[in-house]
Amino acid sequence: MEWHIMTGDGGLNAVSSNLGYYMGNVYVVSESCEESLEEILTNLQHEDKRKRNVRHSIAISQLIKTDLIPILIFSDNDPTVFSLCIRILAKLSTPIEFLDGVQQWKENGSPLQELQNMVFDLKKSFTDQRVAEAIVTEIRQIMEDFGEEAVPQVQIDTIQSSFVLLGNILRSQHDKANSGKQCKSMGQHEQIIRNFLEEGFSQVLVSLCKRPELKHWMTSILHLLCVIFKEKPVEVFIQSLAEDRRKSLAVTLWGSEENTMSDKDNTIEDAIIENLRHKVKLSEEDGASTSSENTRIDLANGEEENRIDVVNGDRDNSINVTNDDRENKINVDNRIDLVNADRENSESDSDSRQSDDQSTLSYVSSSSSWDPDYSALLQDLAYAFTRNGLNRCSLEFKETTRGICPVEYTYLHWAIGYCLQFSQVPGVQLQDISESVSSGMISCLSYLTLRMFEVYTCAQKCEQADIFFTRLCILAKALREMFTTLSRYLNDNCNTINQDVSQDNRNTAIQIIKQILQSKNVYDMYVLLIRKYNPETETVEYLKDLVMGNTELILMTQHVMNQDDSVADFQIKPHIEKFASFEVMASYSHLLSKFADNDPVVNEATLTMMFHVAADVNKIETLYQASILTTFSNIWEANFSLSQHSENLIDYVIQQFCEMAQSDVDRSAYLLTKSEKKQINRAFIQCLALHMGLYPVLSLHKGEI
């Protein structure tokens, strides 16, 4: 193909012939290679955005395979040539769907297949170990050359383009129309990641996070991490890391005498591993249900615990969300695939546009199918970034946003929600992640969550509504993990995983909670979002993050209030009263209706809030909803295992409603029809039948007779 298609003069063959040549198995870079690469890069930057003739000509000439990849491998002695080559490849690797004019190409019947094949061939070329070695070595050399000095813009572009290129390569997928290629692409995907990690990519990434120039490549790094850890469940990594950490601690503390430790000394470490194995097992069982520990949030403010009389006698219905319950949850509900637009280097122009892919990360892959060595490399990367990179990125975020949050920072919000779960691993101290869970970061993300909710609400009838909802879910997940992490360091008895929690960690966590108490915005945010939840357009996973985030926040607040009288001015009970409405309880009812699929802690947290609405706030009528009573009936029918206090609550609500139905049928019917008329018949008749002679059915469902 002639060069005039791209520039109007000269030819592509003439330019490519000046790049270099093979001498045996070695590619020799010519003296005029730099000039030729600059010409190619210039034409790429100024190509027609509608026709993309430059890109098309490079694709059909196979310039990537014949020259650009060999230059990347063999130009280790010429940083300028390497930089130009990386920047060209970063542009050529841009996914087709993110290029302007793609709609016109389809309408005009332009040959898109050549462009797609070019990206796929580029991905195949990256399975060569030498490519990973060349890129990692070049980045490492740049940092060694400049040390504490400022990195020049040319080298900044090289580093940034390297991450953009790798992210684009891993993001690309084979055409699904080609049978068998999708599976092949996944194999290439893992091979590329493995090649880079084996070359020391984790250490290079952490070192880059510590550089003062982090703002130039932070977004590209976070985007790359998002692509790498797609469909990678955190639990598997944490389990393996906990086992490794146990061995490391044993060697450190007891040396070669580890085998002489008593069974008592091993109890805590064994509990760590057993707990995590139990969590992973739960995630693989459909409809699995396990009984959780009795749970309670003591919100009586010094008063005696509320007791609920049930037909079998008085039973204590103070519901505990204990620390053990919180540790038994499985965080496999990350729902993001942040496949945004390509992150070009600073010289890129409008050929890249920002876009979001709303697909959800579904952790369906079995951990047993992973290569143990590959899994170990991934967990080391995640652990290293959590301890040494996340804090720095969070600090950079707070320093640069100044109230304005560009869409690319969504990657950081994802990283917070994903990586904070690694705080469960022994060795991660609160100071390692303090910036990511600081009161300032919590306030910032709370503000962004409310703003994103407003944008999403206004755009619900637009095509971009799903994009805004995805970002809203990411923020909700991040806040939940922030509160869960603080709670882990705050509570003395919830260290079943992290054995290195110190008093300094707890003091820091207490100070953060005290700062949050000074503003009620975070508390009110949860009331608003849960009350406005729409099951027809919003997901259950999003609702879980809201409910569990609010639960953790309340637990931490109560914990701090019980230990420090200086925060006595803040009252939990008025906050709970805001949840005592039909709308809020309808949202909790929707979450509880999925009781068979929920984690035990989610069911207990939901019933905990219902208890406090019924007992502490004395608004039991808000639970007289058809959906709630129907769910209670389904729990009986399924003989589903709950804590004794939760079962007592269900018995009590049913009993009270049946008594009211007998004495005031009109009032009962009004309450049932207030929210969901379609379920009135089944719920009302069941409850009334139980009260009017069929109450032994309750005992039968519970296995008592």
mmCIF file of N, CA and C in Angstrom, residues 302-364:
data_model
loop_
_atom_site.group_PDB
_atom_site.id
_atom_site.type_symbol
_atom_site.label_atom_id
_atom_site.label_comp_id
_atom_site.label_asym_id
_atom_site.label_seq_id
_atom_site.Cartn_x
_atom_site.Cartn_y
_atom_site.Cartn_z
ATOM 1 N N GLY A 302 -28.227 2.948 77.122
ATOM 2 C CA GLY A 302 -28.209 2.719 78.559
ATOM 3 C C GLY A 302 -29.447 2.060 79.108
ATOM 4 N N GLU A 303 -30.517 1.972 78.293
ATOM 5 C CA GLU A 303 -31.728 1.333 78.769
ATOM 6 C C GLU A 303 -31.600 -0.180 78.660
ATOM 7 N N GLU A 304 -32.524 -0.886 79.289
ATOM 8 C CA GLU A 304 -32.491 -2.334 79.216
ATOM 9 C C GLU A 304 -32.798 -2.770 77.801
ATOM 10 N N GLU A 305 -32.243 -3.941 77.433
ATOM 11 C CA GLU A 305 -32.470 -4.459 76.097
ATOM 12 C C GLU A 305 -33.951 -4.750 75.906
ATOM 13 N N ASN A 306 -34.425 -4.419 74.687
ATOM 14 C CA ASN A 306 -35.821 -4.663 74.368
ATOM 15 C C ASN A 306 -36.058 -6.162 74.226
ATOM 16 N N ARG A 307 -37.140 -6.611 74.832
ATOM 17 C CA ARG A 307 -37.493 -8.023 74.743
ATOM 18 C C ARG A 307 -38.854 -8.145 74.064
ATOM 19 N N ILE A 308 -38.955 -9.149 73.233
ATOM 20 C CA ILE A 308 -40.183 -9.357 72.477
ATOM 21 C C ILE A 308 -40.831 -10.651 72.941
ATOM 22 N N ASP A 309 -42.106 -10.570 73.286
ATOM 23 C CA ASP A 309 -42.828 -11.757 73.731
ATOM 24 C C ASP A 309 -43.325 -12.527 72.525
ATOM 25 N N VAL A 310 -43.007 -13.786 72.477
ATOM 26 C CA VAL A 310 -43.482 -14.645 71.402
ATOM 27 C C VAL A 310 -44.350 -15.729 72.003
ATOM 28 N N VAL A 311 -44.977 -16.514 71.160
ATOM 29 C CA VAL A 311 -45.953 -17.473 71.650
ATOM 30 C C VAL A 311 -45.334 -18.506 72.579
ATOM 31 N N ASN A 312 -44.080 -18.792 72.408
ATOM 32 C CA ASN A 312 -43.424 -19.799 73.242
ATOM 33 C C ASN A 312 -42.836 -19.211 74.518
ATOM 34 N N GLY A 313 -43.046 -17.951 74.732
ATOM 35 C CA GLY A 313 -42.508 -17.326 75.930
ATOM 36 C C GLY A 313 -41.682 -16.115 75.593
ATOM 37 N N ASP A 314 -41.129 -15.486 76.618
ATOM 38 C CA ASP A 314 -40.311 -14.302 76.412
ATOM 39 C C ASP A 314 -38.936 -14.713 75.931
ATOM 40 N N ARG A 315 -38.499 -14.062 74.851
ATOM 41 C CA ARG A 315 -37.165 -14.341 74.331
ATOM 42 C C ARG A 315 -36.453 -13.025 74.076
ATOM 43 N N ASP A 316 -35.187 -13.053 74.308
ATOM 44 C CA ASP A 316 -34.388 -11.846 74.113
ATOM 45 C C ASP A 316 -34.166 -11.640 72.632
ATOM 46 N N ASN A 317 -34.656 -10.514 72.114
ATOM 47 C CA ASN A 317 -34.520 -10.237 70.690
ATOM 48 C C ASN A 317 -33.537 -9.125 70.404
ATOM 49 N N SER A 318 -32.587 -8.914 71.271
ATOM 50 C CA SER A 318 -31.543 -7.956 70.942
ATOM 51 C C SER A 318 -30.608 -8.628 69.961
ATOM 52 N N ILE A 319 -30.501 -8.076 68.770
ATOM 53 C CA ILE A 319 -29.853 -8.750 67.656
ATOM 54 C C ILE A 319 -28.441 -8.256 67.500
ATOM 55 N N ASN A 320 -27.525 -9.178 67.482
ATOM 56 C CA ASN A 320 -26.107 -8.845 67.426
ATOM 57 C C ASN A 320 -25.550 -9.068 66.040
ATOM 58 N N VAL A 321 -24.953 -8.049 65.436
ATOM 59 C CA VAL A 321 -24.110 -8.285 64.275
ATOM 60 C C VAL A 321 -22.697 -8.385 64.797
ATOM 61 N N THR A 322 -22.291 -9.586 65.161
ATOM 62 C CA THR A 322 -21.019 -9.771 65.822
ATOM 63 C C THR A 322 -19.884 -9.672 64.845
ATOM 64 N N ASN A 323 -18.689 -9.569 65.447
ATOM 65 C CA ASN A 323 -17.503 -9.456 64.609
ATOM 66 C C ASN A 323 -17.279 -10.719 63.802
ATOM 67 N N ASP A 324 -17.604 -11.880 64.398
ATOM 68 C CA ASP A 324 -17.420 -13.129 63.671
ATOM 69 C C ASP A 324 -18.299 -13.162 62.437
ATOM 70 N N ASP A 325 -19.531 -12.642 62.562
ATOM 71 C CA ASP A 325 -20.427 -12.616 61.406
ATOM 72 C C ASP A 325 -19.856 -11.753 60.309
ATOM 73 N N ARG A 326 -19.314 -10.613 60.696
ATOM 74 C CA ARG A 326 -18.778 -9.723 59.669
ATOM 75 C C ARG A 326 -17.606 -10.364 58.957
ATOM 76 N N GLU A 327 -16.821 -11.151 59.671
ATOM 77 C CA GLU A 327 -15.668 -11.773 59.041
ATOM 78 C C GLU A 327 -16.077 -12.921 58.126
ATOM 79 N N ASN A 328 -17.336 -13.404 58.258
ATOM 80 C CA ASN A 328 -17.760 -14.533 57.451
ATOM 81 C C ASN A 328 -18.337 -14.122 56.111
ATOM 82 N N LYS A 329 -18.329 -12.849 55.795
ATOM 83 C CA LYS A 329 -18.924 -12.450 54.524
ATOM 84 C C LYS A 329 -17.946 -12.663 53.391
ATOM 85 N N ILE A 330 -18.486 -12.839 52.199
ATOM 86 C CA ILE A 330 -17.678 -13.095 51.015
ATOM 87 C C ILE A 330 -17.880 -11.935 50.064
ATOM 88 N N ASN A 331 -16.840 -11.156 49.846
ATOM 89 C CA ASN A 331 -16.958 -9.983 48.998
ATOM 90 C C ASN A 331 -16.684 -10.370 47.553
ATOM 91 N N VAL A 332 -17.690 -10.953 46.891
ATOM 92 C CA VAL A 332 -17.521 -11.328 45.496
ATOM 93 C C VAL A 332 -18.479 -10.528 44.633
ATOM 94 N N ASP A 333 -18.841 -9.331 45.102
ATOM 95 C CA ASP A 333 -19.844 -8.567 44.395
ATOM 96 C C ASP A 333 -19.273 -7.313 43.770
ATOM 97 N N ASN A 334 -17.972 -7.341 43.409
ATOM 98 C CA ASN A 334 -17.476 -6.194 42.653
ATOM 99 C C ASN A 334 -18.154 -6.186 41.302
ATOM 100 N N ARG A 335 -18.819 -5.101 40.923
ATOM 101 C CA ARG A 335 -19.519 -5.095 39.660
ATOM 102 C C ARG A 335 -18.940 -4.002 38.771
ATOM 103 N N ILE A 336 -17.744 -4.204 38.316
ATOM 104 C CA ILE A 336 -17.221 -3.213 37.402
ATOM 105 C C ILE A 336 -16.410 -3.850 36.320
ATOM 106 N N ASP A 337 -16.497 -3.242 35.237
ATOM 107 C CA ASP A 337 -15.534 -3.538 34.191
ATOM 108 C C ASP A 337 -15.174 -2.186 33.615
ATOM 109 N N LEU A 338 -14.174 -1.549 34.198
ATOM 110 C CA LEU A 338 -13.858 -0.173 33.839
ATOM 111 C C LEU A 338 -13.114 -0.128 32.511
ATOM 112 N N VAL A 339 -13.810 -0.563 31.490
ATOM 113 C CA VAL A 339 -13.183 -0.509 30.181
ATOM 114 C C VAL A 339 -13.528 0.842 29.578
ATOM 115 N N ASN A 340 -12.844 1.848 30.035
ATOM 116 C CA ASN A 340 -13.062 3.192 29.538
ATOM 117 C C ASN A 340 -12.256 3.411 28.275
ATOM 118 N N ALA A 341 -12.280 4.615 27.818
ATOM 119 C CA ALA A 341 -11.545 4.933 26.607
ATOM 120 C C ALA A 341 -10.059 4.767 26.817
ATOM 121 N N ASP A 342 -9.312 4.680 25.744
ATOM 122 C CA ASP A 342 -7.866 4.485 25.849
ATOM 123 C C ASP A 342 -7.233 5.691 26.506
ATOM 124 N N ARG A 343 -6.189 5.400 27.294
ATOM 125 C CA ARG A 343 -5.454 6.463 27.959
ATOM 126 C C ARG A 343 -4.211 6.741 27.136
ATOM 127 N N GLU A 344 -4.340 7.630 26.162
ATOM 128 C CA GLU A 344 -3.211 7.978 25.312
ATOM 129 C C GLU A 344 -2.208 8.812 26.102
ATOM 130 N N ASN A 345 -0.988 8.963 25.580
ATOM 131 C CA ASN A 345 -0.007 9.818 26.246
ATOM 132 C C ASN A 345 -0.385 11.273 26.056
ATOM 133 N N SER A 346 0.393 12.162 26.624
ATOM 134 C CA SER A 346 0.009 13.565 26.683
ATOM 135 C C SER A 346 -0.085 14.203 25.310
ATOM 136 N N GLU A 347 0.445 13.571 24.270
ATOM 137 C CA GLU A 347 0.395 14.159 22.950
ATOM 138 C C GLU A 347 -0.820 13.698 22.156
ATOM 139 N N SER A 348 -1.579 12.763 22.703
ATOM 140 C CA SER A 348 -2.712 12.258 21.952
ATOM 141 C C SER A 348 -3.782 13.327 21.865
ATOM 142 N N ASP A 349 -4.576 13.264 20.767
ATOM 143 C CA ASP A 349 -5.599 14.286 20.569
ATOM 144 C C ASP A 349 -6.970 13.650 20.667
ATOM 145 N N SER A 350 -7.913 14.194 19.938
ATOM 146 C CA SER A 350 -9.297 13.799 20.127
ATOM 147 C C SER A 350 -9.637 12.440 19.547
ATOM 148 N N ASP A 351 -8.643 11.649 19.142
ATOM 149 C CA ASP A 351 -8.970 10.336 18.605
ATOM 150 C C ASP A 351 -9.341 9.360 19.703
ATOM 151 N N SER A 352 -9.128 9.766 20.981
ATOM 152 C CA SER A 352 -9.582 8.929 22.092
ATOM 153 C C SER A 352 -10.726 9.635 22.790
ATOM 154 N N ARG A 353 -11.757 8.894 23.091
ATOM 155 C CA ARG A 353 -12.876 9.465 23.820
ATOM 156 C C ARG A 353 -13.187 8.553 24.987
ATOM 157 N N GLN A 354 -13.681 9.156 26.060
ATOM 158 C CA GLN A 354 -13.920 8.393 27.269
ATOM 159 C C GLN A 354 -15.250 7.671 27.163
ATOM 160 N N SER A 355 -15.239 6.422 27.569
ATOM 161 C CA SER A 355 -16.440 5.613 27.521
ATOM 162 C C SER A 355 -16.380 4.588 28.628
ATOM 163 N N ASP A 356 -17.532 4.111 29.071
ATOM 164 C CA ASP A 356 -17.604 3.106 30.129
ATOM 165 C C ASP A 356 -18.307 1.867 29.615
ATOM 166 N N ASP A 357 -17.782 0.734 30.023
ATOM 167 C CA ASP A 357 -18.447 -0.533 29.756
ATOM 168 C C ASP A 357 -19.119 -0.954 31.039
ATOM 169 N N GLN A 358 -20.455 -1.137 30.989
ATOM 170 C CA GLN A 358 -21.179 -1.401 32.215
ATOM 171 C C GLN A 358 -21.246 -2.875 32.572
ATOM 172 N N SER A 359 -20.455 -3.701 31.930
ATOM 173 C CA SER A 359 -20.495 -5.124 32.255
ATOM 174 C C SER A 359 -19.993 -5.356 33.666
ATOM 175 N N THR A 360 -20.550 -6.357 34.317
ATOM 176 C CA THR A 360 -20.239 -6.636 35.710
ATOM 177 C C THR A 360 -19.170 -7.704 35.815
ATOM 178 N N LEU A 361 -18.261 -7.516 36.766
ATOM 179 C CA LEU A 361 -17.280 -8.555 37.026
ATOM 180 C C LEU A 361 -18.005 -9.713 37.692
ATOM 181 N N SER A 362 -18.023 -10.829 37.059
ATOM 182 C CA SER A 362 -18.653 -12.007 37.639
ATOM 183 C C SER A 362 -17.582 -13.034 37.944
ATOM 184 N N TYR A 363 -17.495 -13.367 39.221
ATOM 185 C CA TYR A 363 -16.448 -14.280 39.635
ATOM 186 C C TYR A 363 -16.942 -15.714 39.465
ATOM 187 N N VAL A 364 -16.988 -16.154 38.221
ATOM 188 C CA VAL A 364 -17.480 -17.493 37.943
ATOM 189 C C VAL A 364 -16.350 -18.479 37.736
#
